[in-house]
Tab-separated table of C-alpha atoms (C1' of nucleotides) in Angstrom:
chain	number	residue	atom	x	y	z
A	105	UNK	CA	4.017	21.853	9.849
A	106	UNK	CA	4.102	21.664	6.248
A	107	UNK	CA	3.044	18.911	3.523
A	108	UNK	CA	5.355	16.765	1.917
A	109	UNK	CA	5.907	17.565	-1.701
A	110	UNK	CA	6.338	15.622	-4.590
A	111	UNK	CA	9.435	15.521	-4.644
A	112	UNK	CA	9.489	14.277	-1.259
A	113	UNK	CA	8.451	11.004	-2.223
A	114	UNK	CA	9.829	10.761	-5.689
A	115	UNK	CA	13.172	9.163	-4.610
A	116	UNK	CA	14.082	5.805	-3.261
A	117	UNK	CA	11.550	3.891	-1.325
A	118	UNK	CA	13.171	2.472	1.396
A	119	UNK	CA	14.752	5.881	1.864
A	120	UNK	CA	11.078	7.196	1.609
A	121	UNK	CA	9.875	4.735	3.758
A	122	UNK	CA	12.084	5.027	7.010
A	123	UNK	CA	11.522	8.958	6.709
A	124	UNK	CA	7.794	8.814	6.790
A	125	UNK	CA	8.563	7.469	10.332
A	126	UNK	CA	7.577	9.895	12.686
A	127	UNK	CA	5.404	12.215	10.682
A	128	UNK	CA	1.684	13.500	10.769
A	129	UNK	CA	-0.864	11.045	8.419
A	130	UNK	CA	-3.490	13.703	8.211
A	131	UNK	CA	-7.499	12.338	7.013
A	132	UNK	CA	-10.035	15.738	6.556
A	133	UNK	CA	-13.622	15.636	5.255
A	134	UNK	CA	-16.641	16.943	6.182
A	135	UNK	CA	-15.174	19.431	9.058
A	136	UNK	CA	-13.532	16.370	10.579
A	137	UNK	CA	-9.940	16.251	11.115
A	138	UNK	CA	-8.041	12.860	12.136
A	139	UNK	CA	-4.091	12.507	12.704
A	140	UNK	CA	-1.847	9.948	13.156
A	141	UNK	CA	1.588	9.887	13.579
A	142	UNK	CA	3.022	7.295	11.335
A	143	UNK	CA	5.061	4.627	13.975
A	144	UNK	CA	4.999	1.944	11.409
A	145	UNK	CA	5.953	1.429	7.614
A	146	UNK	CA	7.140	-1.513	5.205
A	147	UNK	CA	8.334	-0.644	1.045
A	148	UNK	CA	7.866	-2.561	-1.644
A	149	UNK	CA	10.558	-1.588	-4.021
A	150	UNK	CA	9.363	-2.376	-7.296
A	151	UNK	CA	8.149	-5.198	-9.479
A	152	UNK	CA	11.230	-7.176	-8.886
A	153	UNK	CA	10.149	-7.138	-5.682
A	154	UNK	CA	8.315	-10.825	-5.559
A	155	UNK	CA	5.903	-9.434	-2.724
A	156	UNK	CA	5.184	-6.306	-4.318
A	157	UNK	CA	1.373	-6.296	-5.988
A	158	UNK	CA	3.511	-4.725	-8.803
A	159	UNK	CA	5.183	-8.256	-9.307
A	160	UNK	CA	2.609	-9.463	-11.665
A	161	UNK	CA	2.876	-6.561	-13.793
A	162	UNK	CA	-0.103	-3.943	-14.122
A	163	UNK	CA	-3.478	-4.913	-13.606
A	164	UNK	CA	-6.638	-2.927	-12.820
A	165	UNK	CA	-6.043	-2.833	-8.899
A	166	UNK	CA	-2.302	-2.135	-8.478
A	167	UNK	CA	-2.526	0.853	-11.577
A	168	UNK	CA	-1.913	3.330	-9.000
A	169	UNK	CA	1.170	2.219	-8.233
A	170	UNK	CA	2.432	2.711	-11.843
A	171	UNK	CA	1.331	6.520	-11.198
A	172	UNK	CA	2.643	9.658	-9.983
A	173	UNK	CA	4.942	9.598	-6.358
A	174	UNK	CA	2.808	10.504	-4.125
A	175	UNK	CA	-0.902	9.239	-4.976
A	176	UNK	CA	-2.705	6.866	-2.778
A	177	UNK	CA	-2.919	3.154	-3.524
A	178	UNK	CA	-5.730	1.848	-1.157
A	179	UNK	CA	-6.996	-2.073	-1.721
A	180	UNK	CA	-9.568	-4.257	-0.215
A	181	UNK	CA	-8.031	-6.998	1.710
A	182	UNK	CA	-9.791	-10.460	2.712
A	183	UNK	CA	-13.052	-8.269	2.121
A	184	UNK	CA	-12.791	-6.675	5.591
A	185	UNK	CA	-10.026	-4.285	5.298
A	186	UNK	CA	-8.614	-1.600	4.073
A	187	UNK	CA	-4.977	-0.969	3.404
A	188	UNK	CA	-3.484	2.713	2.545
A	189	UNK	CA	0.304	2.949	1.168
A	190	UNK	CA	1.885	6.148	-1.156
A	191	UNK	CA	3.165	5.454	-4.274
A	192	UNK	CA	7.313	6.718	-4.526
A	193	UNK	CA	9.569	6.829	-7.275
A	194	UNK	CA	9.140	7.963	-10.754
A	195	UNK	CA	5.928	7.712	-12.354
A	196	UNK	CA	6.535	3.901	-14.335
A	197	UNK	CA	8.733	2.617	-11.333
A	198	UNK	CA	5.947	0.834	-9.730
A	199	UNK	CA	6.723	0.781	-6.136
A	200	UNK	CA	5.105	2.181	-2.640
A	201	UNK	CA	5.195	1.788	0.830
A	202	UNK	CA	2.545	0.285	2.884
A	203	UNK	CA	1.768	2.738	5.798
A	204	UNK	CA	1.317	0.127	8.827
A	205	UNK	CA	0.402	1.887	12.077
A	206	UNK	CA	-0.133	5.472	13.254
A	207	UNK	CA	0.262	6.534	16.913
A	208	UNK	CA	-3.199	8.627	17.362
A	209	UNK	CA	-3.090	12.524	18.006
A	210	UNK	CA	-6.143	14.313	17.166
A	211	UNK	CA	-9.753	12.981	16.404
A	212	UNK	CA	-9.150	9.224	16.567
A	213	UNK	CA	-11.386	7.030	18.394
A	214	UNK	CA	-10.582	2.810	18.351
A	215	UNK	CA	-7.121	0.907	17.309
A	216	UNK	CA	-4.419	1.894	14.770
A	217	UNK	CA	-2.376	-1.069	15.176
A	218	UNK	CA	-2.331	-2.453	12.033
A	219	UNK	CA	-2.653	-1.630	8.361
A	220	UNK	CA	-6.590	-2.505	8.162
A	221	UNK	CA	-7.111	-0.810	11.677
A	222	UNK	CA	-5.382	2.148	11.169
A	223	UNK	CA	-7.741	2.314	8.032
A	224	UNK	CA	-10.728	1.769	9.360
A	225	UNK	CA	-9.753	4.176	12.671
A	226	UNK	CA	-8.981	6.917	10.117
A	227	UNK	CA	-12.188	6.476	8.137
A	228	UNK	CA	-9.526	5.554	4.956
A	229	UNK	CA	-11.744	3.534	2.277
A	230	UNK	CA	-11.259	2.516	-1.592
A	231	UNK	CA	-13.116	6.349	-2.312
A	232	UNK	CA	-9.352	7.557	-1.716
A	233	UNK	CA	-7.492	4.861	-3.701
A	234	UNK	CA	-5.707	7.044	-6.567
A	235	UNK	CA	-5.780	10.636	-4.394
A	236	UNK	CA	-2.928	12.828	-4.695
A	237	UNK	CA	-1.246	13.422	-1.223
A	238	UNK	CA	-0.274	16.920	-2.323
A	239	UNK	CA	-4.375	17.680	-1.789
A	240	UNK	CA	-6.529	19.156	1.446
A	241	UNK	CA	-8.450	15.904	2.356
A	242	UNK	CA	-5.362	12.951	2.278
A	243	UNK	CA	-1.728	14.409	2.970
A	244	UNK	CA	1.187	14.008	5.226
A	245	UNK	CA	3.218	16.439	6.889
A	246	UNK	CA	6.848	17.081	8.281
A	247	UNK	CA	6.278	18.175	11.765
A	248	UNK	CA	8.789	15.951	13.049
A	249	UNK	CA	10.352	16.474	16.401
A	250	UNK	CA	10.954	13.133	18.102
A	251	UNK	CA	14.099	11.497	18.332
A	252	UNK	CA	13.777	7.948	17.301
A	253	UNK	CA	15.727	4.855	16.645
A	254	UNK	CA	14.661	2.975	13.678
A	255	UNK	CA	13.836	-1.045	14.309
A	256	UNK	CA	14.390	-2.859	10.735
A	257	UNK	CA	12.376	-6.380	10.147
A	258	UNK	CA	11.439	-8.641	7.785
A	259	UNK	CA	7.614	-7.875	6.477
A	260	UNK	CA	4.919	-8.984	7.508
A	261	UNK	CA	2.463	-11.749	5.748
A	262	UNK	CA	4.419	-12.451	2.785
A	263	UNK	CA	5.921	-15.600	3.479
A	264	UNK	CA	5.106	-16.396	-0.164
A	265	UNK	CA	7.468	-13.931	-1.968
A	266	UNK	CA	11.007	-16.568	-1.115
A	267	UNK	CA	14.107	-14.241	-0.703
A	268	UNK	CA	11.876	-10.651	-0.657
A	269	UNK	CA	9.956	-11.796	2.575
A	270	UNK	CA	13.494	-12.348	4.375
A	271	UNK	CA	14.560	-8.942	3.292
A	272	UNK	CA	14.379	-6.234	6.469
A	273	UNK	CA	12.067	-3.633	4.590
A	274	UNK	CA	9.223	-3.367	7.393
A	275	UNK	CA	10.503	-0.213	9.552
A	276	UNK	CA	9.306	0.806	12.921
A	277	UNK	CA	9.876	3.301	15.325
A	278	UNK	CA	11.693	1.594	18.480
A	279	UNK	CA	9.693	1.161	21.773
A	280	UNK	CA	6.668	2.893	20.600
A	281	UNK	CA	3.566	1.194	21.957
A	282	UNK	CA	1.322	1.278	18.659
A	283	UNK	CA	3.343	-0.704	16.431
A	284	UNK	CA	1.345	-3.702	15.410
A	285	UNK	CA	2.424	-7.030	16.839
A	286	UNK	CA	3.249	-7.943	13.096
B	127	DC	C1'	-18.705	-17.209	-16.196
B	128	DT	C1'	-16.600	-19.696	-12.046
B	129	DC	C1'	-13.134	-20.117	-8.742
B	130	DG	C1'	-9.370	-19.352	-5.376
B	131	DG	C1'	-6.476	-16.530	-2.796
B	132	DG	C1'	-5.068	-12.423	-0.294
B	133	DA	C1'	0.571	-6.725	2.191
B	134	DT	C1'	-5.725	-8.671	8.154
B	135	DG	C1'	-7.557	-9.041	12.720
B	136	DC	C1'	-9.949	-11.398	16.334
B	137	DG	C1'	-11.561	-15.078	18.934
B	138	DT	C1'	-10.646	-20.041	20.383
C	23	DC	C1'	-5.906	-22.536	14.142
C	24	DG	C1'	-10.501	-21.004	12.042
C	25	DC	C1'	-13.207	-17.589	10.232
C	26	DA	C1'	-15.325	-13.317	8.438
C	27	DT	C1'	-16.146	-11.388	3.703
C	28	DC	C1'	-15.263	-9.625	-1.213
C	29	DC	C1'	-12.542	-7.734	-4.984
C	30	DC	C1'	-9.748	-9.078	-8.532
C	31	DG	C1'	-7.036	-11.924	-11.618
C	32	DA	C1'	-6.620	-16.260	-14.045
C	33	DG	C1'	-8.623	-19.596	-16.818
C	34	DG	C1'	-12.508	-22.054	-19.436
DNA sequence: CTCGGGATGCGT
DNA sequence: CGCATCCCGAGG
């Protein structure tokens, strides 16, 4: 069980993306530990990317995605939620991928289904928005040993973004019970 | 400063 | 389909 390095997610985001399937989302403060295993993923590939938050160029919410692979870019959404993704690529290359659902495996109590569940089930809040994964409270590790086929769909609620919300860039594991109903 | 919308989720 | 609930980005 080790953490995923920098390099890990300083390469291609889709390619990210599909091989954060299956691994350990690990949340530790205060003496509590919560993991998820990540069932549930979508990229967003840069600012040409017309459903990307990068689209519209950088602004004071989306900066972290114009930061370092491998930080945390967590935003408020319809003033309820929380939503968690990991920055990829090289710093500049503004792209990340949105971390959807999480199968729970140690110290998770309600629903993960969902980017604002899983959030909220994971005690994940706007104090972590700009962390670097490569520290002890926010990181994920490798400790993949399932065997998986990988189910690739259009994303979810971004109907707006024309030809990008067509594109199959939402990834899920196949069959597993606590991917979100999307 | 106001104003509108959003990578959601739940109940009807 | 409506609604909760609020940060942020655009525009005056």
């Amino acid at each position: 069980m080790r953490k995923l390095d920098r390099a890990f997610y300083n390469r291609d985001t889709v390619t990210v993306a599909q091989e954060l399937l299956g691994k350990c989302l690990v949340h530790q403060e205060q003496g509590r530990r919560r993991v998820g295993r990540i069932v549930e993923v979508e990229a967003y590939v840069g600012p040409h990317d017309k459903a990307s938050h990068s689209s519209k160029g950088l602004t004071v919410r989306n900066a972290p995605m114009f930061g370092l692979p491998g930080i945390a870019y967590i935003y408020l959404i319809y003033g309820m939620y929380y939503c968690v993704n990991v920055v990829t690529e090289p710093a500049g290359h503004a792209a990340a991928v949105l971390l959807r659902a999480v199968e729970p495996l140690e110290g998770i109590t309600g629903r993960t289904q969902g980017p604002g569940l899983l959030c909220r089930a994971m005690g994940i809040d706007k104090r972590l928005n700009g962390y670097d994964l490569l520290g002890n409270e926010l990181f994920i590790t490798d400790d993949t040993f399932l065997d998986f086929r990988i189910v690739k769909r259009p994303r979810i609620g971004v109907d707006y973004a024309g030809i990008w919300a067509r594109r199959h860039l939402r990834f899920y594991i196949a069959g597993s019970p606590f991917v979100s109903r999307g």
